[in-house]
Amino acid sequence: MPDHPKNILFYFAWQLNPVHFGVVIEQLERVIAQNKGEGKIYFLSCDGVLKPCHTNREGDPAKCTLCQFNNDTALSKYKGQVEVLKISDYNRQYSVPTFEYNSVPDIKKLRYKDVQIGYGAFSTYISATRNLEPIMDSEFREYFDKMLASQVMLTDVVLDIIEQKEIGSAYFFNGRTADTRPLYDICKTREIPFVSLEFAKKNDQEFFINEFFNCLPHDIDFNHQRVLSVWENAPESVEERIRFGSDFYEKRKNGIADSEKRNYVAGQDKELLPENWDASKKNIGIFISSEDEFAAIGDIFDKLAVFRTQEEGIHAILQQMGNREGYHFYIRVHPNLKAVKYSYVTRLQDFQGMYDNVTVIDPKSRISTYALIDYSDVTLAFGSTVGAEAAYWRKPSIILAACWYYHLDIGYKPKNVDEVVALLEQDLSPGSKLDAIKYGYYLSGAEKFMRPNAFNPFPISFMGKSTGLGHKHLTVLGSPLLYKLKLAAYKSILGLRKNKKLTIPRKGM
């Protein structure tokens, strides 16, 4: 963050997540040390008025109480250094505007004072349900309208604080959800310098802090520039960098789980291809991504997508190439979608019955993703890592959606369906293997461009028995164990209440 000419605003509302909260508190301590009294520091948090929110999706009042307890516990250490603000202290009585929407595109257009509240609310809803096509009945609208109203409230509160407290810079976590989107859009449109915080997990006790300057963590341009910078400024020799970057792809192909213990090829047979594989044809692998993960980021993603949805894209391509002699399309549905039962996933199976030259591979199938890459003549990816992996394994890659590697020379980037078809009719060369390796190097270790979190969790015990993990910012009288005892007492008391909770609407097409 550049020099702070004015006062500084911190905002956080996920105090139920101690690791996330620790990242923000670690940043707060750094800013306090760097600030040296040159500007006032304010910390804005929710006091139970943003319901539902990202970490309390049912709007449970008991969780709100625990969230505030965590907030007060952590911030009590900074009296005299930080002024704590509550949303309800600034919340005015006003009439929430009525927002009209009847479709997902309608939702994405919803704005309030330059804040993209439609994207914010839909992002939180998708995170809770993975439902990209909600049925917009009265139950859905009642729940969704509450998230829109919360964003209206938060927007007005933040605007008031910025003006009254003369805020010149801001820090917050994430920025895409309903309870964080207003901070991002307000800072962006008013050119207030900000840092969006995230973290990367190495293991349960080791996290790295990821800082995104004046952008969302998902920002394509920012991540592209950092890929290049990390590679150019790396301490290792070029040969060592190539080895580290290559290891990223080798491990994925061999099913070695990442730090999040994700292994998407578990249960797959490394050499297994579909029974109808015909090497005499031009075989095209279409690799479906977990579309819900990026469906509500904003126009930084939407503007780079060739098609509105993956299903629409496949349909448009097959309208021109379905049943065409000499071509066969293999649609690999991402294993991460095996638990999703909504129609936007199950409808993909219909393509196999519509065209003679289409095979759809179920997310639970033992057919190998990497055998498909190896034997396909060309691959199509909707933003998944497969687009970069194909380039590494020397297969032509056509990129149909936004991704962090979009601006690297990894694959072909058509602008419409006609350009896609034209590419598929050609004999294409693979993209740059070196650029793929640069991307693998970037993803292979958080320590390359992040800093260690000074507030990492640590093991605690009582009378020689483990009591789980403690957190530096969550202590009572300096003791994480006393904090845990007090938290358990709160939970016990709150558990006796009959709290009215919201129902998350899950009906989809």
PDB file of N, CA, C and O in Angstrom, residues 6 44 220 256 308 348 430:
ATOM      1  N   LYS A   6      -4.329  10.090   4.430  1.00  0.00           N
ATOM      2  CA  LYS A   6      -5.431  10.360   5.345  1.00  0.00           C
ATOM      3  C   LYS A   6      -5.607   9.192   6.296  1.00  0.00           C
ATOM      4  O   LYS A   6      -4.712   8.379   6.495  1.00  0.00           O
ATOM      5  N   LEU A  44     -14.170  -1.128  11.194  1.00  0.00           N
ATOM      6  CA  LEU A  44     -15.620  -1.277  11.069  1.00  0.00           C
ATOM      7  C   LEU A  44     -15.984  -2.752  11.033  1.00  0.00           C
ATOM      8  O   LEU A  44     -15.388  -3.528  10.275  1.00  0.00           O
ATOM      9  N   ILE A 220      -7.632 -10.666 -13.296  1.00  0.00           N
ATOM     10  CA  ILE A 220      -6.829 -11.316 -14.325  1.00  0.00           C
ATOM     11  C   ILE A 220      -5.521 -10.564 -14.569  1.00  0.00           C
ATOM     12  O   ILE A 220      -4.441 -11.161 -14.596  1.00  0.00           O
ATOM     13  N   ILE A 256      -1.022 -36.370  -6.854  1.00  0.00           N
ATOM     14  CA  ILE A 256      -0.487 -35.925  -5.561  1.00  0.00           C
ATOM     15  C   ILE A 256      -1.296 -34.724  -5.112  1.00  0.00           C
ATOM     16  O   ILE A 256      -1.329 -33.683  -5.789  1.00  0.00           O
ATOM     17  N   ARG A 308     -21.907 -17.219 -22.564  1.00  0.00           N
ATOM     18  CA  ARG A 308     -22.478 -16.855 -21.259  1.00  0.00           C
ATOM     19  C   ARG A 308     -22.325 -17.987 -20.259  1.00  0.00           C
ATOM     20  O   ARG A 308     -22.051 -17.753 -19.078  1.00  0.00           O
ATOM     21  N   LEU A 348     -25.813 -31.617 -19.205  1.00  0.00           N
ATOM     22  CA  LEU A 348     -24.664 -31.893 -20.068  1.00  0.00           C
ATOM     23  C   LEU A 348     -24.729 -33.303 -20.651  1.00  0.00           C
ATOM     24  O   LEU A 348     -24.235 -33.552 -21.761  1.00  0.00           O
ATOM     25  N   PRO A 430       0.770 -26.512 -30.263  1.00  0.00           N
ATOM     26  CA  PRO A 430       0.604 -26.230 -28.837  1.00  0.00           C
ATOM     27  C   PRO A 430       1.097 -24.837 -28.487  1.00  0.00           C
ATOM     28  O   PRO A 430       1.924 -24.244 -29.195  1.00  0.00           O
TER      29      PRO A 430
END
